[in-house]
Amino acid sequence: MLNASQITLENINYENQNSSFSWLINPKLNDFFFWHFHPEFELVFIEAKEGTRHVGEHISKYYESDLVFIGSNIPHLNFDYGIKTEYKKTVLHIKPDFLLREGAITPELRTINKLFEKSKFGISFGKETKILITQKFKEAHKLPYFEQFISILEILKILGEAEDFELLHREIPKSQFNKKEETRLKVLYSFIELNFNRKIEIDEVAELSNLSPAAFCRYFKKMTKLSFIEFLNNYRINNAKRLLMNAKNVSEACFDSGFESLSYFNRTFKKVTGENPSNFRKNFSKL
């Protein structure tokens, strides 16, 4: 049985708020145990010598690469956790209402609609499907938004028609968070999303949770396995990575993400990602 106190409700950030999807390109989280869930569908492709696939109650090893489509709110571990060798990872998050109505009434989208239904069990794909979509999937984030949308439809169609797949569960796995905790965390994450780029006092977030500052710190650590400052820094670094990937310089990424000190930003960025911001920006530009 999954332990609810170890599961984090992840709040997905959308670079374009009018978009139905969000990309993470080579997020370096191999030293970060991130057992989490979110309402969004997730398609992940990782290339690595070997790693661990932990989706719901399914745990297995993968070798060379892994391609998995995860349904809404299925708890899962980041696929790069514990990897010590070089690796590349592309993650696509798709809003839970994506093609919800259209998929049910449009014949051309029925294959994709059935894929979303199967994703409730978690799906892994084999070598043939990986060959068909790998290059398209790795390149799609570079396209203009409408072309990204078309490319994603094509990828989902290929996945929906694939025969070399495995359902990771016989029954639909469920998050063990109760509604009260889920609601409280959503409020906190929404607050962070709106205010991460300014100084946030513990008193503010404690008041949102109707807790004293000391009780809030204990509660947040219990629920996320991170202190509030650690979680906030991780959130800010993820935002800084997106800015760096979109041609912002290091100073802009630092201050636009809520850090007040460039030296502290550099130290925190390296602690979270394993490299300094300048190298991250340079390496991404080579992709």
XYZ file of C-alpha atoms in Angstrom:
287
model
C 0.000 0.000 0.000
C 1.275 3.477 -0.875
C 2.017 5.837 1.989
C 0.119 9.106 1.449
C 2.574 11.122 3.529
C 5.263 10.353 0.949
C 3.314 11.499 -2.116
C 3.579 15.032 -3.476
C 0.858 16.687 -5.527
C 2.862 18.318 -8.336
C 1.618 21.601 -9.747
C 2.495 21.637 -13.465
C 3.639 24.978 -14.865
C 2.649 26.031 -18.377
C 4.992 28.381 -20.194
C 2.037 29.423 -22.333
C -1.053 29.603 -20.110
C -3.291 29.179 -23.168
C -1.622 25.896 -24.084
C -2.918 22.388 -23.363
C 0.532 20.956 -22.780
C 3.868 21.610 -21.103
C 7.379 20.263 -21.777
C 10.294 19.363 -19.539
C 13.496 18.817 -21.493
C 16.288 17.016 -19.660
C 15.241 17.968 -16.122
C 18.088 16.719 -13.925
C 16.376 15.150 -10.925
C 18.469 11.993 -10.537
C 19.462 12.930 -6.976
C 15.921 13.960 -6.049
C 13.396 11.326 -4.887
C 10.193 12.818 -6.305
C 7.266 10.471 -5.619
C 4.343 12.491 -6.920
C 1.104 12.682 -8.839
C -0.798 15.302 -10.852
C -4.055 15.605 -12.818
C -2.164 15.909 -16.113
C -1.406 12.964 -18.398
C 2.341 12.384 -18.681
C 4.333 10.970 -21.583
C 7.982 10.371 -20.733
C 10.857 9.115 -22.870
C 14.236 8.553 -21.251
C 17.491 7.264 -22.690
C 19.866 5.835 -20.093
C 22.052 2.797 -19.513
C 19.515 1.627 -16.940
C 17.003 3.017 -14.483
C 13.967 2.258 -12.375
C 10.356 2.513 -13.517
C 8.046 3.020 -10.524
C 4.462 3.817 -11.515
C 1.713 3.193 -8.972
C 2.417 -0.264 -7.544
C 4.446 -1.328 -10.594
C 8.239 -1.400 -10.101
C 10.685 -2.662 -12.710
C 14.036 -1.887 -14.321
C 14.470 -0.481 -17.824
C 17.570 -0.649 -19.978
C 18.759 1.726 -22.728
C 15.427 3.574 -22.904
C 11.875 3.720 -21.595
C 8.674 5.137 -23.090
C 5.689 5.346 -20.737
C 2.296 7.067 -20.834
C 0.847 7.735 -17.383
C -2.785 8.591 -16.748
C -4.211 11.315 -14.553
C -3.339 11.174 -10.825
C -1.301 7.953 -10.923
C 1.531 8.272 -8.363
C 4.963 7.787 -9.925
C 8.660 8.317 -9.271
C 10.824 10.468 -11.511
C 12.329 8.100 -14.088
C 15.861 9.439 -13.643
C 16.050 8.886 -9.888
C 19.319 7.221 -8.894
C 20.881 7.283 -12.372
C 24.648 7.840 -12.177
C 25.453 7.718 -15.900
C 24.646 10.171 -18.696
C 20.997 10.291 -19.742
C 18.471 12.315 -21.722
C 14.819 12.749 -20.797
C 11.836 14.392 -22.475
C 8.584 14.787 -20.544
C 5.261 15.992 -21.932
C 2.402 16.957 -19.601
C -1.073 17.190 -21.140
C -4.014 18.850 -19.407
C -6.627 16.348 -18.174
C -9.412 17.890 -20.273
C -7.385 17.672 -23.493
C -9.753 16.537 -26.300
C -12.154 15.257 -23.626
C -15.327 16.165 -25.498
C -13.851 16.039 -28.996
C -12.346 12.580 -28.449
C -15.720 11.139 -27.551
C -17.602 12.497 -30.567
C -14.983 12.718 -33.339
C -14.334 9.433 -35.192
C -10.815 10.482 -36.203
C -9.856 10.912 -32.547
C -11.256 7.650 -31.195
C -7.853 5.954 -31.263
C -6.445 8.734 -29.092
C -9.491 8.639 -26.826
C -8.942 4.910 -26.253
C -5.266 5.597 -25.496
C -6.291 8.011 -22.738
C -8.599 5.334 -21.322
C -5.782 2.776 -21.282
C -3.427 5.299 -19.668
C -5.435 4.934 -16.438
C -3.483 1.691 -15.952
C -0.111 3.141 -17.003
C 1.317 2.003 -20.364
C 4.864 1.123 -21.403
C 5.803 0.768 -25.069
C 8.251 -1.477 -26.886
C 11.135 -1.016 -29.279
C 9.099 -0.643 -32.490
C 7.001 2.207 -31.121
C 10.065 3.925 -29.692
C 11.639 3.896 -33.156
C 8.492 5.410 -34.674
C 8.138 8.354 -32.296
C 11.547 9.051 -30.711
C 12.808 11.724 -33.088
C 9.416 13.371 -33.503
C 8.880 13.456 -29.730
C 12.334 14.867 -28.973
C 11.952 17.625 -31.583
C 8.299 18.642 -31.063
C 8.977 21.200 -28.303
C 11.022 23.311 -30.731
C 8.043 23.900 -33.032
C 5.567 26.822 -32.889
C 2.605 26.034 -30.609
C 0.117 25.043 -33.296
C 2.680 22.781 -34.977
C 3.438 21.295 -31.540
C -0.267 20.510 -31.195
C -0.323 18.726 -34.566
C 2.854 16.807 -33.745
C 1.434 15.712 -30.378
C -1.720 14.451 -32.101
C 0.423 12.416 -34.488
C 2.453 10.973 -31.605
C -0.674 10.067 -29.640
C -2.166 8.412 -32.737
C 0.947 6.249 -33.145
C 0.803 5.286 -29.467
C -2.917 4.526 -29.745
C -2.292 2.189 -32.686
C 0.774 0.513 -31.166
C 0.654 -3.226 -30.562
C 3.904 -3.540 -28.584
C 2.595 -2.156 -25.303
C 2.112 -3.380 -21.747
C -0.442 -2.193 -19.204
C 1.401 -1.689 -15.924
C -1.600 -2.538 -13.706
C -4.561 -4.910 -13.856
C -6.648 -2.449 -11.853
C -6.563 1.344 -11.958
C -4.121 2.609 -9.285
C -5.249 5.500 -7.146
C -3.583 8.261 -5.193
C -3.880 7.765 -1.447
C -4.212 11.473 -0.614
C -7.488 12.292 1.094
C -9.506 15.210 -0.288
C -8.750 17.500 2.649
C -4.984 17.186 2.213
C -5.251 17.465 -1.563
C -7.269 20.679 -1.256
C -4.880 22.181 1.289
C -1.852 21.399 -0.877
C -3.536 22.784 -3.989
C -4.078 26.081 -2.162
C -0.415 26.177 -1.135
C 0.856 25.294 -4.601
C -1.411 27.858 -6.243
C -0.052 30.482 -3.862
C 3.519 29.503 -4.724
C 2.727 29.585 -8.438
C 1.415 33.160 -8.167
C 4.056 34.487 -5.756
C 7.292 32.517 -6.246
C 9.008 35.490 -7.914
C 8.882 37.603 -4.745
C 9.991 37.090 -1.162
C 7.584 34.738 0.658
C 7.434 34.667 4.452
C 6.632 31.464 6.350
C 3.920 33.376 8.246
C 2.049 33.921 4.960
C 1.861 30.274 3.936
C 1.226 29.133 7.511
C -1.802 31.428 7.683
C -3.127 29.921 4.421
C -3.060 26.512 6.100
C -4.546 27.760 9.386
C -1.422 26.583 11.196
C 1.232 28.243 13.321
C 4.574 28.724 11.511
C 6.181 25.867 13.473
C 3.228 23.518 12.867
C 3.186 24.468 9.180
C 6.875 23.625 8.778
C 6.325 20.206 10.362
C 3.227 19.595 8.229
C 4.887 20.608 4.956
C 7.947 18.461 5.639
C 5.707 15.479 6.431
C 3.662 15.861 3.255
C 6.447 16.617 0.755
C 9.604 15.254 2.420
C 11.122 18.710 1.821
C 11.247 21.818 3.948
C 9.186 24.702 2.592
C 12.367 26.559 1.592
C 13.713 23.476 -0.227
C 10.424 23.048 -2.082
C 10.254 26.755 -2.971
C 13.856 26.706 -4.208
C 13.147 23.650 -6.368
C 10.108 25.411 -7.827
C 12.145 28.549 -8.520
C 14.970 26.554 -10.111
C 12.500 24.773 -12.403
C 11.239 28.178 -13.503
C 14.806 29.433 -13.970
C 15.559 26.414 -16.176
C 12.619 27.283 -18.407
C 13.834 30.884 -18.686
C 17.361 29.750 -19.534
C 15.959 27.400 -22.182
C 14.169 30.409 -23.664
C 17.333 32.479 -24.100
C 17.202 34.489 -20.862
C 20.607 35.231 -19.341
C 21.624 33.985 -15.891
C 20.846 37.255 -14.089
C 17.372 37.458 -15.634
C 16.658 33.819 -14.738
C 17.845 34.456 -11.190
C 15.834 37.557 -10.316
C 12.766 36.707 -12.419
C 12.513 33.445 -10.469
C 12.431 35.120 -7.058
C 16.049 34.819 -5.942
C 17.519 37.921 -4.326
C 21.179 36.943 -4.602
C 23.022 35.792 -7.715
C 25.595 33.828 -5.693
C 22.841 32.036 -3.735
C 21.028 31.301 -7.009
C 24.176 29.793 -8.532
C 24.780 27.584 -5.459
C 21.155 26.462 -5.313
C 20.959 25.809 -9.059
C 24.036 23.576 -8.927
C 22.726 21.753 -5.838
C 19.400 20.997 -7.539
C 20.593 20.277 -11.089
C 24.226 19.224 -10.687
C 25.545 22.008 -12.913
C 25.776 25.768 -12.817
C 23.257 27.929 -14.737
C 25.743 29.020 -17.395
C 26.628 25.441 -18.290
C 22.954 24.441 -18.276
C 22.125 27.259 -20.724
C 25.102 26.388 -22.936
C 24.321 22.658 -22.974
C 20.654 23.245 -23.808
C 21.560 25.471 -26.762
C 23.428 22.479 -28.266
C 20.332 20.239 -28.237
